[in-house]
Amino acid sequence: MDREPSVSDEDDDLETLVPQNHTKPPSPTSRSRSSFSVSALRPALPSSAASLGHALWSRRYLLLFVSLPVLFIVLFFSLGGASSLPASIRLPSADPAADPAASRMREAELHALYLLRSQRSGLLSLFNRTASPAPANASTPISLSDLQAALLSQIKINREIQAALLSTHHSGAGNATEEDPLDLDLPGPGCRRKELPYNRRTIQWNPKKDRFLFAICVSGQMSNHLICLEKHIFFAALLGRILVLPSSIDKVVITYREFLEKRKKVSIDQFICYAASPPCFMDEDYVKKLKGLGISMGKIEAAWPEDAKLKEPKKRFVGDITPKFTTEAEVLAIGDMFYADAEEEWLMQPGGPLAHKCKTLIQPSRLIMLTAQRFVQTFLGGNYIALHFRRHGFLKFCNVKKESCFFPIPQAAECILRIVEKANAPVIYLSTDALESETNLLQSLVVFNDRQVPLVKRPVHQNSEKWDALLYRNHMGGDAQVEAMLDKTICALSNVFIGSSGSTFTEDIFRLRRSWGSMSYCDEYLCQGQLPNYIAEQD
């Protein structure tokens, strides 16, 4: 831990260990200067008077010093000994069991002293990180969020010190209860937005002109495909290849049509599957579709054949990946990457793993972004909660998991209301595939402070509406994938987002919020940390 050079904890330790009544023995110099004391200025008495007075004074004090302790001992035992003294002035017993209150008090004081020393070290470290100019041995300058977290930590230590000193005054156990009023003054982060990190771990994408990676994403719907595509981009950057997919993104990605123009013969020269079972996560129908497009391919082989026996995908890192997929083949395919667990933390960081000037690699088009902003201005305003309430097909999907994620409507409403109270938002945007029978019941239960909190859904398009005119003017309106991305964008722009655990739609919204800096401290999955209060049996 960094410390300020001019302040030493060791010096304080030594000062603490010096007894307060410690005095140095008189030096020869002090003895030689005894003639300068006040007694030297007293007038001299006759020798006889002085000796008589001295004798009487000595006997009087001798009698007093002998009689007082005897009188004290007699009174002490006649009044019941140590038990008759007030607890505040009672001397500590040699046996802790004889006086448990004193023992507890001493333990509390020692614990408080330890916490004070810990707090001092933490504050010194915080001071070094915020000093201007910073000391030579100081760490990286602290961000606002780190500063707030550090201050909150010190406030918590202060609370523990108070609790330790007050613990001997509580009846029963020495520790404060969970409802200790000391907890009430602790500030929480509220629903403010999380700050973006200053530094990202990135990789440059500099592909060779004649080396290609053929993207294959077949599992699930659009959200799954986007996750698969993001992992393909990462692999293309690692392997120095141009990515081939059905849309154009800058010069490092080409469309399939551009790919056809570059090569007279369309073939996948080498198929190294990341997923071992089924190979490349492709079924026979998809292989037939590729061949139907005139794409020839060689033998399909797995990078890690032993993974076929695993129930869960194994974590892989760059050191595992590059040796397996580095090849001189012009066109390489690695199969569907949706289930690949490769450098997950790197991929999940805000902005993704690549060095770029955008907020995130995969994001809504400008038209979708403008349409989402117009919807927010029309229906929601600047303070709203977004809820992705996945229901269709979710009951069976969740109930086969170890911890079900399908919650009864009344329980879901209670969880939503807790977020409403923290966020103090007047309206909720509802992105859902639920039927009206479910959404109507949910709306009737979402009542806060005797007021119903509106659940707002996107209305069916009408020609008189202006907020979505851009999409229809550009022939994008009514497309299912466009509307799905529009829903994600509205959710990603919200002050607080509540998602559905296990949904890739939710995960893509969280990805956008991380990259855009719109993630809040109140973002969570619906009823996070809970189990459904009723779960049906399996069929």
PDB file of N, CA and C in Angstrom, residues 39-81:
ATOM      1  N   SER A  39      13.537  25.524  47.115  1.00  0.00           N
ATOM      2  CA  SER A  39      13.933  25.273  48.503  1.00  0.00           C
ATOM      3  C   SER A  39      15.177  26.040  48.876  1.00  0.00           C
ATOM      4  N   ALA A  40      15.974  26.366  47.913  1.00  0.00           N
ATOM      5  CA  ALA A  40      17.216  27.103  48.199  1.00  0.00           C
ATOM      6  C   ALA A  40      16.938  28.534  48.611  1.00  0.00           C
ATOM      7  N   LEU A  41      15.739  29.060  48.350  1.00  0.00           N
ATOM      8  CA  LEU A  41      15.418  30.437  48.681  1.00  0.00           C
ATOM      9  C   LEU A  41      14.761  30.582  50.030  1.00  0.00           C
ATOM     10  N   ARG A  42      14.399  29.416  50.729  1.00  0.00           N
ATOM     11  CA  ARG A  42      13.748  29.496  52.031  1.00  0.00           C
ATOM     12  C   ARG A  42      14.748  29.990  53.078  1.00  0.00           C
ATOM     13  N   PRO A  43      14.279  30.824  54.052  1.00  0.00           N
ATOM     14  CA  PRO A  43      15.189  31.282  55.117  1.00  0.00           C
ATOM     15  C   PRO A  43      15.550  30.142  56.039  1.00  0.00           C
ATOM     16  N   ALA A  44      16.728  30.170  56.562  1.00  0.00           N
ATOM     17  CA  ALA A  44      17.203  29.103  57.449  1.00  0.00           C
ATOM     18  C   ALA A  44      16.593  29.246  58.831  1.00  0.00           C
ATOM     19  N   LEU A  45      16.225  28.100  59.464  1.00  0.00           N
ATOM     20  CA  LEU A  45      15.664  28.070  60.805  1.00  0.00           C
ATOM     21  C   LEU A  45      16.744  27.712  61.803  1.00  0.00           C
ATOM     22  N   PRO A  46      16.528  28.082  63.029  1.00  0.00           N
ATOM     23  CA  PRO A  46      17.479  27.641  64.053  1.00  0.00           C
ATOM     24  C   PRO A  46      17.514  26.132  64.096  1.00  0.00           C
ATOM     25  N   SER A  47      18.627  25.601  64.435  1.00  0.00           N
ATOM     26  CA  SER A  47      18.818  24.153  64.370  1.00  0.00           C
ATOM     27  C   SER A  47      17.919  23.408  65.326  1.00  0.00           C
ATOM     28  N   SER A  48      17.713  23.886  66.548  1.00  0.00           N
ATOM     29  CA  SER A  48      16.871  23.182  67.511  1.00  0.00           C
ATOM     30  C   SER A  48      15.422  23.187  67.083  1.00  0.00           C
ATOM     31  N   ALA A  49      14.917  24.363  66.675  1.00  0.00           N
ATOM     32  CA  ALA A  49      13.516  24.443  66.216  1.00  0.00           C
ATOM     33  C   ALA A  49      13.304  23.582  64.991  1.00  0.00           C
ATOM     34  N   ALA A  50      14.287  23.589  64.110  1.00  0.00           N
ATOM     35  CA  ALA A  50      14.147  22.793  62.879  1.00  0.00           C
ATOM     36  C   ALA A  50      14.080  21.319  63.197  1.00  0.00           C
ATOM     37  N   SER A  51      14.926  20.828  64.096  1.00  0.00           N
ATOM     38  CA  SER A  51      14.937  19.394  64.406  1.00  0.00           C
ATOM     39  C   SER A  51      13.663  18.980  65.103  1.00  0.00           C
ATOM     40  N   LEU A  52      13.108  19.853  65.999  1.00  0.00           N
ATOM     41  CA  LEU A  52      11.862  19.506  66.692  1.00  0.00           C
ATOM     42  C   LEU A  52      10.695  19.459  65.713  1.00  0.00           C
ATOM     43  N   GLY A  53      10.620  20.490  64.867  1.00  0.00           N
ATOM     44  CA  GLY A  53       9.523  20.501  63.875  1.00  0.00           C
ATOM     45  C   GLY A  53       9.616  19.322  62.926  1.00  0.00           C
ATOM     46  N   HIS A  54      10.818  18.992  62.561  1.00  0.00           N
ATOM     47  CA  HIS A  54      10.988  17.854  61.632  1.00  0.00           C
ATOM     48  C   HIS A  54      10.540  16.566  62.265  1.00  0.00           C
ATOM     49  N   ALA A  55      10.831  16.380  63.549  1.00  0.00           N
ATOM     50  CA  ALA A  55      10.434  15.153  64.236  1.00  0.00           C
ATOM     51  C   ALA A  55       8.934  15.042  64.352  1.00  0.00           C
ATOM     52  N   LEU A  56       8.293  16.163  64.763  1.00  0.00           N
ATOM     53  CA  LEU A  56       6.821  16.136  64.896  1.00  0.00           C
ATOM     54  C   LEU A  56       6.151  15.892  63.531  1.00  0.00           C
ATOM     55  N   TRP A  57       6.668  16.544  62.501  1.00  0.00           N
ATOM     56  CA  TRP A  57       6.092  16.383  61.127  1.00  0.00           C
ATOM     57  C   TRP A  57       6.237  14.957  60.636  1.00  0.00           C
ATOM     58  N   SER A  58       7.372  14.347  60.908  1.00  0.00           N
ATOM     59  CA  SER A  58       7.611  12.976  60.459  1.00  0.00           C
ATOM     60  C   SER A  58       6.688  12.010  61.173  1.00  0.00           C
ATOM     61  N   ARG A  59       6.517  12.146  62.494  1.00  0.00           N
ATOM     62  CA  ARG A  59       5.636  11.222  63.240  1.00  0.00           C
ATOM     63  C   ARG A  59       4.179  11.373  62.812  1.00  0.00           C
ATOM     64  N   ARG A  60       3.738  12.628  62.570  1.00  0.00           N
ATOM     65  CA  ARG A  60       2.345  12.851  62.152  1.00  0.00           C
ATOM     66  C   ARG A  60       2.048  12.143  60.842  1.00  0.00           C
ATOM     67  N   TYR A  61       2.975  12.305  59.862  1.00  0.00           N
ATOM     68  CA  TYR A  61       2.758  11.649  58.570  1.00  0.00           C
ATOM     69  C   TYR A  61       2.901  10.143  58.654  1.00  0.00           C
ATOM     70  N   LEU A  62       3.792   9.685  59.551  1.00  0.00           N
ATOM     71  CA  LEU A  62       3.957   8.247  59.718  1.00  0.00           C
ATOM     72  C   LEU A  62       2.680   7.631  60.247  1.00  0.00           C
ATOM     73  N   LEU A  63       2.055   8.305  61.254  1.00  0.00           N
ATOM     74  CA  LEU A  63       0.794   7.822  61.807  1.00  0.00           C
ATOM     75  C   LEU A  63      -0.307   7.839  60.752  1.00  0.00           C
ATOM     76  N   LEU A  64      -0.317   8.910  59.969  1.00  0.00           N
ATOM     77  CA  LEU A  64      -1.358   9.024  58.926  1.00  0.00           C
ATOM     78  C   LEU A  64      -1.198   7.958  57.851  1.00  0.00           C
ATOM     79  N   PHE A  65       0.037   7.698  57.430  1.00  0.00           N
ATOM     80  CA  PHE A  65       0.277   6.701  56.384  1.00  0.00           C
ATOM     81  C   PHE A  65      -0.001   5.286  56.857  1.00  0.00           C
ATOM     82  N   VAL A  66       0.154   5.047  58.144  1.00  0.00           N
ATOM     83  CA  VAL A  66      -0.122   3.707  58.673  1.00  0.00           C
ATOM     84  C   VAL A  66      -1.609   3.502  58.902  1.00  0.00           C
ATOM     85  N   SER A  67      -2.302   4.508  59.410  1.00  0.00           N
ATOM     86  CA  SER A  67      -3.712   4.343  59.785  1.00  0.00           C
ATOM     87  C   SER A  67      -4.650   4.354  58.580  1.00  0.00           C
ATOM     88  N   LEU A  68      -4.356   5.163  57.569  1.00  0.00           N
ATOM     89  CA  LEU A  68      -5.273   5.267  56.419  1.00  0.00           C
ATOM     90  C   LEU A  68      -5.433   3.958  55.659  1.00  0.00           C
ATOM     91  N   PRO A  69      -4.362   3.230  55.297  1.00  0.00           N
ATOM     92  CA  PRO A  69      -4.568   1.953  54.607  1.00  0.00           C
ATOM     93  C   PRO A  69      -5.343   0.956  55.447  1.00  0.00           C
ATOM     94  N   VAL A  70      -5.072   0.922  56.761  1.00  0.00           N
ATOM     95  CA  VAL A  70      -5.812   0.005  57.630  1.00  0.00           C
ATOM     96  C   VAL A  70      -7.292   0.351  57.630  1.00  0.00           C
ATOM     97  N   LEU A  71      -7.584   1.660  57.771  1.00  0.00           N
ATOM     98  CA  LEU A  71      -8.989   2.090  57.751  1.00  0.00           C
ATOM     99  C   LEU A  71      -9.651   1.754  56.425  1.00  0.00           C
ATOM    100  N   PHE A  72      -8.933   1.941  55.307  1.00  0.00           N
ATOM    101  CA  PHE A  72      -9.480   1.636  53.978  1.00  0.00           C
ATOM    102  C   PHE A  72      -9.788   0.152  53.818  1.00  0.00           C
ATOM    103  N   ILE A  73      -8.874  -0.704  54.304  1.00  0.00           N
ATOM    104  CA  ILE A  73      -9.080  -2.157  54.193  1.00  0.00           C
ATOM    105  C   ILE A  73     -10.292  -2.593  54.995  1.00  0.00           C
ATOM    106  N   VAL A  74     -10.433  -2.030  56.221  1.00  0.00           N
ATOM    107  CA  VAL A  74     -11.586  -2.382  57.068  1.00  0.00           C
ATOM    108  C   VAL A  74     -12.889  -1.981  56.380  1.00  0.00           C
ATOM    109  N   LEU A  75     -12.949  -0.743  55.877  1.00  0.00           N
ATOM    110  CA  LEU A  75     -14.165  -0.286  55.194  1.00  0.00           C
ATOM    111  C   LEU A  75     -14.444  -1.095  53.923  1.00  0.00           C
ATOM    112  N   PHE A  76     -13.383  -1.424  53.191  1.00  0.00           N
ATOM    113  CA  PHE A  76     -13.533  -2.157  51.928  1.00  0.00           C
ATOM    114  C   PHE A  76     -14.219  -3.495  52.130  1.00  0.00           C
ATOM    115  N   PHE A  77     -13.718  -4.281  53.116  1.00  0.00           N
ATOM    116  CA  PHE A  77     -14.296  -5.610  53.334  1.00  0.00           C
ATOM    117  C   PHE A  77     -15.635  -5.536  54.053  1.00  0.00           C
ATOM    118  N   SER A  78     -15.834  -4.497  54.895  1.00  0.00           N
ATOM    119  CA  SER A  78     -17.124  -4.373  55.580  1.00  0.00           C
ATOM    120  C   SER A  78     -18.244  -4.028  54.613  1.00  0.00           C
ATOM    121  N   LEU A  79     -17.920  -3.370  53.479  1.00  0.00           N
ATOM    122  CA  LEU A  79     -18.934  -2.998  52.485  1.00  0.00           C
ATOM    123  C   LEU A  79     -19.092  -4.045  51.380  1.00  0.00           C
ATOM    124  N   GLY A  80     -18.410  -5.148  51.447  1.00  0.00           N
ATOM    125  CA  GLY A  80     -18.614  -6.224  50.472  1.00  0.00           C
ATOM    126  C   GLY A  80     -17.519  -6.356  49.451  1.00  0.00           C
ATOM    127  N   GLY A  81     -16.381  -5.734  49.668  1.00  0.00           N
ATOM    128  CA  GLY A  81     -15.243  -5.923  48.772  1.00  0.00           C
ATOM    129  C   GLY A  81     -15.420  -5.213  47.451  1.00  0.00           C
TER     130      GLY A  81
END
